[in-house]
Amino acid sequence: MLIVDSLTKTFPLDEGTVCAVDRLSFQVRASEVYGLLGPNGAGKTTTLRMILGLLVPDSGYAEVNGVRTANDPIAVKSRLGFVSASDGVYPWLSVREMLLYFGDLYGVDPQIAETRSEELARVMSISDLLDRRAGTLSTGQRQRVTLVRGLIHDPPVMLLDEPTRGLDVVGVQTIFDYIEHLRELGKAVVVCTHRLDEAERLCDRFGLLHRGRLTHEGTLAELQRSSGCEHLVEMFVDLMRS
Amino acid sequence: MAEATPSKHEARRHHRQFPWSRLVRLFQKELKETIRDRRTIVTLLLMPLLVYPILSMALNRFLLASSAATSGYTVCVASDGEASQLDAWLGDPRSVPPQAIRQSSGDRLAKFLVTVAADGTAEQAVARNEVDIGVKIDRPGTRTPTATIYSYRGDTTSEAARRVLVERLQWLELADAQIVVRRALPGYPPPVIVKVEDVGEAKKGDMLATIVPLVLVLMTITGAVYPAIDLTAGERERGTMESVMASPVPRGYVLIAKYFAVVVVALFTALANLVGMFTTLWAGGLLGILTGDAGVPWIAILRILGLLVLFSGFFSALLLSLTSFARSFKEAQAYLIPVMLLSLTPAMLSLMPGATLSGAMAIVPLVNIVLLARDVLSGSVDPAGALAAVVSTIAYAAAALSIAAKLFGSDAVTRTSEKSIGSLFHRPRLASSHPSPQSAALMLALLVPIYFVVSNGLMKFLQHFSEVVSVEAQLLFNAAALIFTFGLVPLLAAYLGRNRLLSTYRVHRVRAVCYLGAVLLGLGSWTIAHEAFVVADAIGIGGLGEDQISQAQQMIEKMRQASPWLLLAVFALTPAVIEELCFRGYLFSALEDALTPTRTILITASLFGLFHVLTGNALLLERFIPSTLMGLIIGWVAYRSGSVLPGMIIHFVHNGLLNLVLYYAEKLNFLGEGFDNQAHLPPHWLAIAGMMVAMGAALVWLSTRGQRTTQAPSP
């Protein structure tokens, strides 16, 4: 469903350049949760932005359902759902209006968007918030609204960028439930995070990014065998020291 | 699972149909979000509700003070004897200025209300600011009393009262002296007899033309500032920008929805302010000061509504382009404050009577619309200047929007390499096959003023030096001006945008049959242009006046001194190559991926027609319909063939034929009516030309059949 092949991105600096993503390749299938893990600055967000077509890669490509981002960024965007921890809300719109607006941005028929909003609001327990002004919501409620927003166009692939950042225990559990729900729906999910303990509980397969390069990839059992470490945290500490 | 992979070109063509209803819904969301914000409400409603009544009260106070001249000045004296003496002087007809002087100052005689100080002297009463002036008369009732007049230092009313009283007493003295002189010298002739008379009609509503443009500038900016910041920089601060940019809507559409929301808010703010201003003035009985009479100026209000759209459209685009660059509210405010201050300077120009909407002033941003507003409200608009002002303003607004589209959202993805102002002018790293519509808008915004200045300058130069410069040199200057404007400006834009020249200018070879069709179209289409011109003339659109006909004939006579080959090179070959590269090359390739073929042809043809209307300081309206028609024909051929070359042939043959007909007009008289005047062409000529056009179109269509679907796009 999602194929990333030799994706590379270099940014210019005052002196020289920095390679944020270096020949990165991975695939994510339907109903699979892929953890793209790495410390801050490893290149996770840059990778997501290249998949979304917000950044043009220097080389390589991303392909969603057979459509390459470079060839048809609009078609690719309409097949991707994107949720980031830094997502905000429109304070003067009601939650329903905001969801319908994103439905419009994704070209969803307003009536279908209305029905989907109701359904997703039920799943995420925000039905009573639909007609509340978004500016009056708490952090946890906003996060749930954002998660619903990412699914309004029923995309086959979901990209989640640091979804648990800044959330309390209840908020984190909501994210876990949401990802489980996505898996049940048959979505291909990419979760970018540096919270390795959470990733261990959530993801089916992992890609460990360090300085833009994919250093390890596989299921937890495969990674344990190849690295000799029990947990992802230990693997990462070894990686950082090497 | 995998879907058929479309090429980039196919994908773009597939997505270019953006439903209007979707755009309207995006606009509604932006408007809803802005209108609900209480900060917008403060600007929109509270300003007009509070500011104008306060201003009106201040104006009332000012007017009351300045109307003392008609209601009367208060004068204080110390005793009843002095009061009687002063009343006697002022009541003496000899103290009244002569008729000529009275008439020159509005035929009004200032009144004085003489009172006796209840406490202290006249001087002290003035010092306490109880009266306008005080008068102390020594020896009242004697032959030569002395009058000392006191006024309050720096108080204009007090000083004016003193001046008037001094004059009245001086007139008394002069009139007395005159009587004495006449008695002593009965034959004394006065050195001059002065009379004054008024001519013409009193101008009304000048204040309206002066004040309203200022209000429009201030209020449209006030109305546009907050929504412009909130809908762009605010989007970043809220953290919604990245989600919007990740959605499959081209950022230009998101920006257009935001633009219209800002325009609507700016429009309503300015409207609310004008309603507030007029209502307050009307309620306070001050409307006459603004309009010149007591009635409500309905026509002026309708004109103001039209101007509002222009002002709002311009400022909203300008502000959006600046706020799109800002990363926060604070940064946006820092950009906008200097713009607001700068905007006031040209707005003040409307107060200068010497500034006119002509020459360079007609294309200077903001100055032109302020002057246009002034002229529209005073009812003296120069159509050429007005059109230049409107067209250039639309071009500037489009350019500002295209800059905004380039900047908007870029920050959502460039946190790691933040953009600077300079990045706007950097050439892209990768070459592209054609310019974007935004780049085309920028190019047009640059082309309008350059074209205006070059064509205006050339016209003035040739008028000045027509005796010195040979006809051949004049022709070459014309060609050079065309190359400099329509040739170099798009070329510069293509260079800056790193656009591949062959695909940008759509220079592709086509089948020989297509060229043959183009020749036939060129041979026949001039009759269509001619008939369109005659029909337009008959229904009153354009048409040539006697002056224009005589000027054109003089021009033709002059051109006959030059070689026909040179004429063909200047008036047929150069425009055919340069104008086609610009309109059916650069502009066509910029628009055809974003718009449907019909819209692309219509827009390029209209622009082609519009540029033929604007020539220097003259407005050749009669050229619009024929030129646009030619633009439509050539546009269709350019679309069918995918190339600029057949259009060049049509253009060359059309212009060449017209020039040769004019050159050899005397020898072609035998062909009948229509060749030497503005009448319809003979029917048999129309039939022949019609057949040529039909055959030409058929050949172009046949030679390009199947090509539209199989044509491989340039990479």
Short mmCIF file of C-alpha atoms in Angstrom, two decimals, chain B residues 285-659:
data_model
loop_
_atom_site.label_atom_id
_atom_site.label_comp_id
_atom_site.label_asym_id
_atom_site.label_seq_id
_atom_site.Cartn_x
_atom_site.Cartn_y
_atom_site.Cartn_z
CA GLY B 285 -27.11 68.56 9.61
CA LEU B 286 -23.54 68.63 8.30
CA LEU B 287 -24.04 66.60 5.10
CA GLY B 288 -24.15 69.78 3.03
CA ILE B 289 -20.54 70.56 3.94
CA LEU B 290 -19.47 67.27 2.33
CA THR B 291 -21.78 67.25 -0.65
CA GLY B 292 -22.31 70.93 -1.36
CA ASP B 293 -26.06 70.76 -0.86
CA ALA B 294 -28.50 69.37 1.66
CA GLY B 295 -29.61 66.26 -0.27
CA VAL B 296 -28.31 62.70 0.01
CA PRO B 297 -25.86 62.18 -2.91
CA TRP B 298 -27.29 58.87 -4.20
CA ILE B 299 -25.28 58.86 -7.44
CA ALA B 300 -22.08 59.55 -5.54
CA ILE B 301 -22.93 56.74 -3.12
CA LEU B 302 -23.35 54.31 -6.05
CA ARG B 303 -19.98 55.42 -7.42
CA ILE B 304 -18.42 54.95 -4.02
CA LEU B 305 -19.76 51.38 -3.90
CA GLY B 306 -17.99 50.62 -7.18
CA LEU B 307 -14.79 52.19 -5.90
CA LEU B 308 -15.07 50.19 -2.70
CA VAL B 309 -14.73 46.95 -4.63
CA LEU B 310 -11.57 48.22 -6.31
CA PHE B 311 -10.02 49.47 -3.06
CA SER B 312 -10.94 46.32 -1.13
CA GLY B 313 -9.70 44.04 -3.91
CA PHE B 314 -6.38 45.85 -4.07
CA PHE B 315 -5.69 46.16 -0.35
CA SER B 316 -6.81 42.63 0.45
CA ALA B 317 -4.37 41.20 -2.11
CA LEU B 318 -1.57 43.47 -0.94
CA LEU B 319 -2.07 42.63 2.73
CA LEU B 320 -2.42 38.90 2.05
CA SER B 321 0.88 38.87 0.18
CA LEU B 322 2.58 40.40 3.22
CA THR B 323 0.85 38.34 5.88
CA SER B 324 1.44 35.13 3.93
CA PHE B 325 5.11 35.71 4.51
CA ALA B 326 4.77 36.26 8.26
CA ARG B 327 5.15 33.38 10.67
CA SER B 328 3.22 34.98 13.52
CA PHE B 329 0.69 37.68 14.33
CA LYS B 330 3.45 39.90 15.69
CA GLU B 331 5.56 39.55 12.58
CA ALA B 332 2.56 40.27 10.36
CA GLN B 333 1.71 43.39 12.35
CA ALA B 334 5.31 44.57 12.02
CA TYR B 335 5.01 44.26 8.22
CA LEU B 336 1.64 45.96 8.02
CA ILE B 337 2.21 49.10 10.09
CA PRO B 338 4.70 50.62 7.58
CA VAL B 339 2.33 49.68 4.74
CA MET B 340 -0.53 51.51 6.44
CA LEU B 341 1.60 54.60 6.94
CA LEU B 342 2.93 54.44 3.38
CA SER B 343 -0.62 54.10 2.05
CA LEU B 344 -1.60 57.39 3.61
CA THR B 345 0.98 59.34 1.61
CA PRO B 346 -0.55 58.66 -1.82
CA ALA B 347 -3.99 59.02 -0.26
CA MET B 348 -3.07 62.57 0.71
CA LEU B 349 -2.44 63.22 -2.99
CA SER B 350 -6.17 63.49 -3.50
CA LEU B 351 -5.93 66.74 -1.53
CA MET B 352 -3.51 68.20 -4.09
CA PRO B 353 -5.43 69.87 -6.90
CA GLY B 354 -2.45 69.69 -9.32
CA ALA B 355 -2.26 65.88 -9.38
CA THR B 356 -4.09 64.37 -12.35
CA LEU B 357 -4.85 60.82 -13.42
CA SER B 358 -2.62 60.82 -16.47
CA GLY B 359 0.83 59.72 -17.55
CA ALA B 360 2.80 57.79 -14.95
CA MET B 361 0.30 58.74 -12.22
CA ALA B 362 -2.26 56.43 -13.88
CA ILE B 363 -0.14 53.37 -13.16
CA VAL B 364 1.47 54.18 -9.82
CA PRO B 365 -0.12 51.71 -7.37
CA LEU B 366 -2.61 53.25 -4.96
CA VAL B 367 -1.96 56.80 -6.24
CA ASN B 368 -3.92 55.87 -9.35
CA ILE B 369 -6.99 54.56 -7.54
CA VAL B 370 -7.03 57.45 -5.08
CA LEU B 371 -6.94 59.90 -7.98
CA LEU B 372 -9.54 57.85 -9.84
CA ALA B 373 -11.78 57.97 -6.76
CA ARG B 374 -11.35 61.73 -6.57
CA ASP B 375 -12.18 62.17 -10.26
CA VAL B 376 -15.13 59.75 -10.14
CA LEU B 377 -16.64 61.61 -7.19
CA SER B 378 -16.10 65.03 -8.71
CA GLY B 379 -17.62 63.75 -11.97
CA SER B 380 -14.63 64.46 -14.23
CA VAL B 381 -13.11 61.14 -15.24
CA ASP B 382 -10.67 60.71 -18.10
CA PRO B 383 -11.61 57.29 -19.59
CA ALA B 384 -8.05 56.47 -20.73
CA GLY B 385 -6.56 57.26 -17.33
CA ALA B 386 -9.40 55.44 -15.57
CA LEU B 387 -8.93 52.28 -17.65
CA ALA B 388 -5.16 52.36 -17.15
CA ALA B 389 -5.71 52.77 -13.40
CA VAL B 390 -8.24 49.93 -13.18
CA VAL B 391 -6.26 47.52 -15.39
CA SER B 392 -2.97 48.21 -13.64
CA THR B 393 -4.63 47.89 -10.21
CA ILE B 394 -6.13 44.53 -11.16
CA ALA B 395 -2.70 43.46 -12.44
CA TYR B 396 -1.05 44.56 -9.16
CA ALA B 397 -3.70 42.74 -7.13
CA ALA B 398 -3.18 39.59 -9.23
CA ALA B 399 0.58 39.88 -8.78
CA ALA B 400 0.22 40.35 -5.03
CA LEU B 401 -2.03 37.29 -4.89
CA SER B 402 0.38 35.22 -6.92
CA ILE B 403 3.17 36.20 -4.52
CA ALA B 404 0.88 35.29 -1.63
CA ALA B 405 0.15 31.90 -3.23
CA LYS B 406 3.88 31.32 -3.57
CA LEU B 407 4.52 32.18 0.06
CA PHE B 408 1.36 30.83 1.67
CA GLY B 409 1.96 27.52 3.35
CA SER B 410 5.63 27.35 2.43
CA ASP B 411 6.55 27.86 6.07
CA ALA B 412 4.50 24.81 7.02
CA VAL B 413 7.21 22.64 5.51
CA THR B 414 10.35 24.73 5.68
CA ARG B 415 11.02 24.94 9.39
CA THR B 416 14.37 23.42 8.76
CA SER B 417 15.31 25.97 6.08
CA GLU B 418 13.30 29.07 6.73
CA LYS B 419 12.56 31.23 3.74
CA SER B 420 13.75 34.78 3.45
CA ILE B 421 12.36 37.62 1.31
CA GLY B 422 15.24 36.93 -1.07
CA SER B 423 13.99 33.40 -1.68
CA LEU B 424 11.14 34.94 -3.67
CA PHE B 425 13.60 36.05 -6.31
CA HIS B 426 15.73 32.91 -6.40
CA ARG B 427 15.46 30.84 -9.55
CA PRO B 428 14.03 27.37 -8.86
CA ARG B 429 16.59 24.58 -8.67
CA LEU B 430 14.79 22.42 -11.20
CA ALA B 431 13.74 23.52 -14.68
CA SER B 432 10.05 23.30 -15.54
CA SER B 433 8.26 22.89 -18.86
CA HIS B 434 6.01 25.92 -18.43
CA PRO B 435 5.36 28.79 -16.04
CA SER B 436 2.72 28.60 -13.31
CA PRO B 437 -0.41 30.80 -13.51
CA GLN B 438 0.99 32.74 -10.53
CA SER B 439 4.20 33.48 -12.45
CA ALA B 440 2.09 34.59 -15.42
CA ALA B 441 0.15 36.97 -13.16
CA LEU B 442 3.42 38.41 -11.90
CA MET B 443 4.69 38.79 -15.44
CA LEU B 444 1.50 40.63 -16.43
CA ALA B 445 1.78 42.90 -13.41
CA LEU B 446 5.24 43.83 -14.58
CA LEU B 447 4.22 44.10 -18.22
CA VAL B 448 1.31 46.54 -17.66
CA PRO B 449 3.35 49.42 -16.20
CA ILE B 450 6.36 48.77 -18.46
CA TYR B 451 4.14 48.70 -21.54
CA PHE B 452 2.35 51.85 -20.40
CA VAL B 453 5.58 53.76 -19.75
CA VAL B 454 7.29 52.57 -22.95
CA SER B 455 4.32 53.22 -25.26
CA ASN B 456 3.56 56.55 -23.59
CA GLY B 457 7.21 57.60 -23.69
CA LEU B 458 7.61 56.56 -27.31
CA MET B 459 4.48 58.46 -28.33
CA LYS B 460 5.69 61.63 -26.61
CA PHE B 461 9.16 61.22 -28.09
CA LEU B 462 7.80 60.79 -31.62
CA GLN B 463 5.42 63.75 -31.22
CA HIS B 464 8.33 65.89 -30.10
CA PHE B 465 10.90 64.79 -32.64
CA SER B 466 8.73 63.77 -35.59
CA GLU B 467 10.38 66.44 -37.72
CA VAL B 468 13.90 65.33 -36.87
CA VAL B 469 13.54 61.55 -36.80
CA SER B 470 13.03 59.86 -40.16
CA VAL B 471 9.95 57.74 -40.82
CA GLU B 472 12.16 54.63 -41.06
CA ALA B 473 13.71 55.35 -37.66
CA GLN B 474 10.26 55.93 -36.15
CA LEU B 475 9.15 52.54 -37.46
CA LEU B 476 12.22 50.88 -36.00
CA PHE B 477 11.55 52.53 -32.63
CA ASN B 478 8.05 51.04 -32.71
CA ALA B 479 9.43 47.57 -33.35
CA ALA B 480 12.05 47.99 -30.62
CA ALA B 481 9.37 49.06 -28.12
CA LEU B 482 7.33 45.96 -28.92
CA ILE B 483 10.36 43.69 -28.52
CA PHE B 484 11.34 45.41 -25.26
CA THR B 485 7.89 44.96 -23.72
CA PHE B 486 6.10 41.87 -25.05
CA GLY B 487 9.38 40.17 -25.95
CA LEU B 488 11.74 40.81 -23.07
CA VAL B 489 9.36 40.84 -20.09
CA PRO B 490 8.04 37.28 -20.65
CA LEU B 491 11.57 36.14 -21.52
CA LEU B 492 12.85 37.55 -18.23
CA ALA B 493 9.97 35.85 -16.40
CA ALA B 494 10.80 32.53 -18.12
CA TYR B 495 14.46 32.93 -17.16
CA LEU B 496 13.65 33.72 -13.52
CA GLY B 497 11.20 30.80 -13.37
CA ARG B 498 13.76 28.49 -15.05
CA ASN B 499 11.14 27.50 -17.62
CA ARG B 500 12.30 25.55 -20.67
CA LEU B 501 11.92 28.00 -23.54
CA LEU B 502 10.66 25.69 -26.27
CA SER B 503 7.84 24.26 -24.17
CA THR B 504 7.09 27.58 -22.45
CA TYR B 505 6.72 29.36 -25.78
CA ARG B 506 5.06 26.28 -27.28
CA VAL B 507 7.43 26.22 -30.24
CA HIS B 508 6.64 22.88 -31.86
CA ARG B 509 6.58 21.96 -35.50
CA VAL B 510 3.19 20.99 -36.89
CA ARG B 511 2.03 19.33 -40.10
CA ALA B 512 2.39 21.35 -43.32
CA VAL B 513 -1.39 21.23 -43.83
CA CYS B 514 -1.82 23.09 -40.55
CA TYR B 515 0.43 25.91 -41.80
CA LEU B 516 -1.61 26.05 -45.01
CA GLY B 517 -4.79 26.32 -42.92
CA ALA B 518 -3.16 29.14 -40.95
CA VAL B 519 -2.36 31.06 -44.15
CA LEU B 520 -5.99 30.74 -45.30
CA LEU B 521 -7.24 31.84 -41.88
CA GLY B 522 -4.92 34.85 -42.02
CA LEU B 523 -6.11 35.75 -45.51
CA GLY B 524 -9.78 35.56 -44.56
CA SER B 525 -9.88 36.61 -40.93
CA TRP B 526 -9.03 40.25 -41.52
CA THR B 527 -12.48 40.67 -43.05
CA ILE B 528 -14.02 39.32 -39.82
CA ALA B 529 -11.98 41.84 -37.84
CA HIS B 530 -13.04 44.60 -40.25
CA GLU B 531 -16.74 43.67 -40.05
CA ALA B 532 -16.53 43.44 -36.23
CA PHE B 533 -15.06 46.91 -36.22
CA VAL B 534 -17.85 48.28 -38.45
CA VAL B 535 -20.56 46.58 -36.37
CA ALA B 536 -18.99 47.86 -33.14
CA ASP B 537 -18.93 51.34 -34.63
CA ALA B 538 -22.60 51.06 -35.67
CA ILE B 539 -23.71 50.06 -32.17
CA GLY B 540 -21.62 52.80 -30.61
CA ILE B 541 -18.76 50.77 -29.14
CA GLY B 542 -15.65 52.65 -30.07
CA GLY B 543 -15.60 53.80 -33.65
CA LEU B 544 -13.35 56.52 -34.96
CA GLY B 545 -14.01 60.22 -34.59
CA GLU B 546 -13.16 62.66 -37.34
CA ASP B 547 -9.97 63.66 -35.56
CA GLN B 548 -8.86 60.06 -35.27
CA ILE B 549 -9.64 59.39 -38.94
CA SER B 550 -7.66 62.41 -40.02
CA GLN B 551 -4.77 61.42 -37.71
CA ALA B 552 -4.84 57.89 -39.09
CA GLN B 553 -4.81 59.24 -42.65
CA GLN B 554 -1.85 61.46 -41.84
CA MET B 555 -0.12 58.45 -40.35
CA ILE B 556 -0.82 56.36 -43.45
CA GLU B 557 0.48 59.14 -45.68
CA LYS B 558 3.62 59.27 -43.59
CA MET B 559 4.08 55.51 -43.69
CA ARG B 560 3.84 55.54 -47.44
CA GLN B 561 7.21 57.30 -47.45
CA ALA B 562 8.78 54.10 -46.12
CA SER B 563 9.41 50.88 -47.99
CA PRO B 564 6.53 48.37 -47.87
CA TRP B 565 9.07 45.73 -46.78
CA LEU B 566 9.94 47.78 -43.72
CA LEU B 567 6.25 48.24 -42.98
CA LEU B 568 5.74 44.50 -43.19
CA ALA B 569 8.72 43.87 -40.91
CA VAL B 570 7.54 46.37 -38.27
CA PHE B 571 3.77 45.96 -38.33
CA ALA B 572 3.40 42.34 -39.42
CA LEU B 573 6.49 40.27 -38.71
CA THR B 574 7.52 41.75 -35.35
CA PRO B 575 4.04 41.64 -33.74
CA ALA B 576 3.38 38.21 -35.25
CA VAL B 577 6.48 36.77 -33.61
CA ILE B 578 6.67 38.80 -30.38
CA GLU B 579 2.98 39.06 -29.49
CA GLU B 580 2.34 35.41 -30.33
CA LEU B 581 5.28 34.28 -28.17
CA CYS B 582 3.83 36.33 -25.34
CA PHE B 583 0.10 35.55 -25.62
CA ARG B 584 -0.17 32.15 -27.31
CA GLY B 585 3.25 31.09 -26.02
CA TYR B 586 4.09 32.14 -22.47
CA LEU B 587 0.57 32.99 -21.21
CA PHE B 588 -1.10 30.08 -23.00
CA SER B 589 1.31 27.51 -21.59
CA ALA B 590 0.96 29.03 -18.11
CA LEU B 591 -2.82 28.78 -18.17
CA GLU B 592 -3.56 25.65 -20.18
CA ASP B 593 -2.62 23.23 -17.41
CA ALA B 594 -4.63 25.05 -14.78
CA LEU B 595 -7.71 25.91 -16.83
CA THR B 596 -9.98 24.36 -19.39
CA PRO B 597 -9.07 25.07 -23.07
CA THR B 598 -12.08 27.38 -23.46
CA ARG B 599 -11.09 29.51 -20.48
CA THR B 600 -7.45 29.57 -21.60
CA ILE B 601 -8.45 30.80 -25.07
CA LEU B 602 -10.92 33.35 -23.67
CA ILE B 603 -8.48 34.80 -21.15
CA THR B 604 -5.53 35.06 -23.52
CA ALA B 605 -7.77 36.58 -26.22
CA SER B 606 -9.23 39.14 -23.79
CA LEU B 607 -5.76 40.14 -22.61
CA PHE B 608 -4.66 40.38 -26.23
CA GLY B 609 -7.65 42.68 -26.93
CA LEU B 610 -7.06 44.75 -23.82
CA PHE B 611 -3.42 45.45 -24.60
CA HIS B 612 -4.46 46.64 -28.07
CA VAL B 613 -6.82 49.13 -26.44
CA LEU B 614 -4.21 50.62 -24.15
CA THR B 615 -1.74 52.42 -26.36
CA GLY B 616 0.17 55.19 -24.70
CA ASN B 617 -2.13 57.89 -23.41
CA ALA B 618 -4.88 57.09 -25.91
CA LEU B 619 -7.69 54.64 -25.33
CA LEU B 620 -8.45 52.87 -28.62
CA LEU B 621 -11.67 51.16 -27.55
CA GLU B 622 -12.59 50.39 -31.15
CA ARG B 623 -9.69 47.94 -31.28
CA PHE B 624 -10.99 45.73 -28.48
CA ILE B 625 -13.57 43.66 -30.36
CA PRO B 626 -11.53 43.00 -33.56
CA SER B 627 -8.36 42.24 -31.58
CA THR B 628 -10.17 39.94 -29.16
CA LEU B 629 -11.83 38.16 -32.09
CA MET B 630 -8.42 37.62 -33.69
CA GLY B 631 -7.19 36.41 -30.29
CA LEU B 632 -10.01 33.86 -30.18
CA ILE B 633 -9.25 32.56 -33.69
CA ILE B 634 -5.50 32.32 -33.09
CA GLY B 635 -6.13 30.91 -29.60
CA TRP B 636 -8.24 28.10 -31.03
CA VAL B 637 -5.53 27.28 -33.59
CA ALA B 638 -2.87 27.40 -30.84
CA TYR B 639 -4.94 24.99 -28.77
CA ARG B 640 -5.63 22.60 -31.65
CA SER B 641 -2.06 22.55 -32.90
CA GLY B 642 -0.34 22.73 -29.49
CA SER B 643 2.06 25.19 -31.11
CA VAL B 644 2.61 28.93 -31.39
CA LEU B 645 3.86 28.72 -34.99
CA PRO B 646 0.55 28.54 -36.96
CA GLY B 647 -0.71 31.51 -34.91
CA MET B 648 2.34 33.50 -35.96
CA ILE B 649 1.47 32.82 -39.59
CA ILE B 650 -2.16 33.93 -39.12
CA HIS B 651 -1.01 37.06 -37.30
CA PHE B 652 1.61 37.86 -39.95
CA VAL B 653 -0.73 37.32 -42.90
CA HIS B 654 -3.54 39.28 -41.22
CA ASN B 655 -1.39 42.29 -40.26
CA GLY B 656 0.58 42.15 -43.50
CA LEU B 657 -2.55 42.14 -45.64
CA LEU B 658 -4.07 45.06 -43.72
CA ASN B 659 -0.88 47.08 -44.06
#
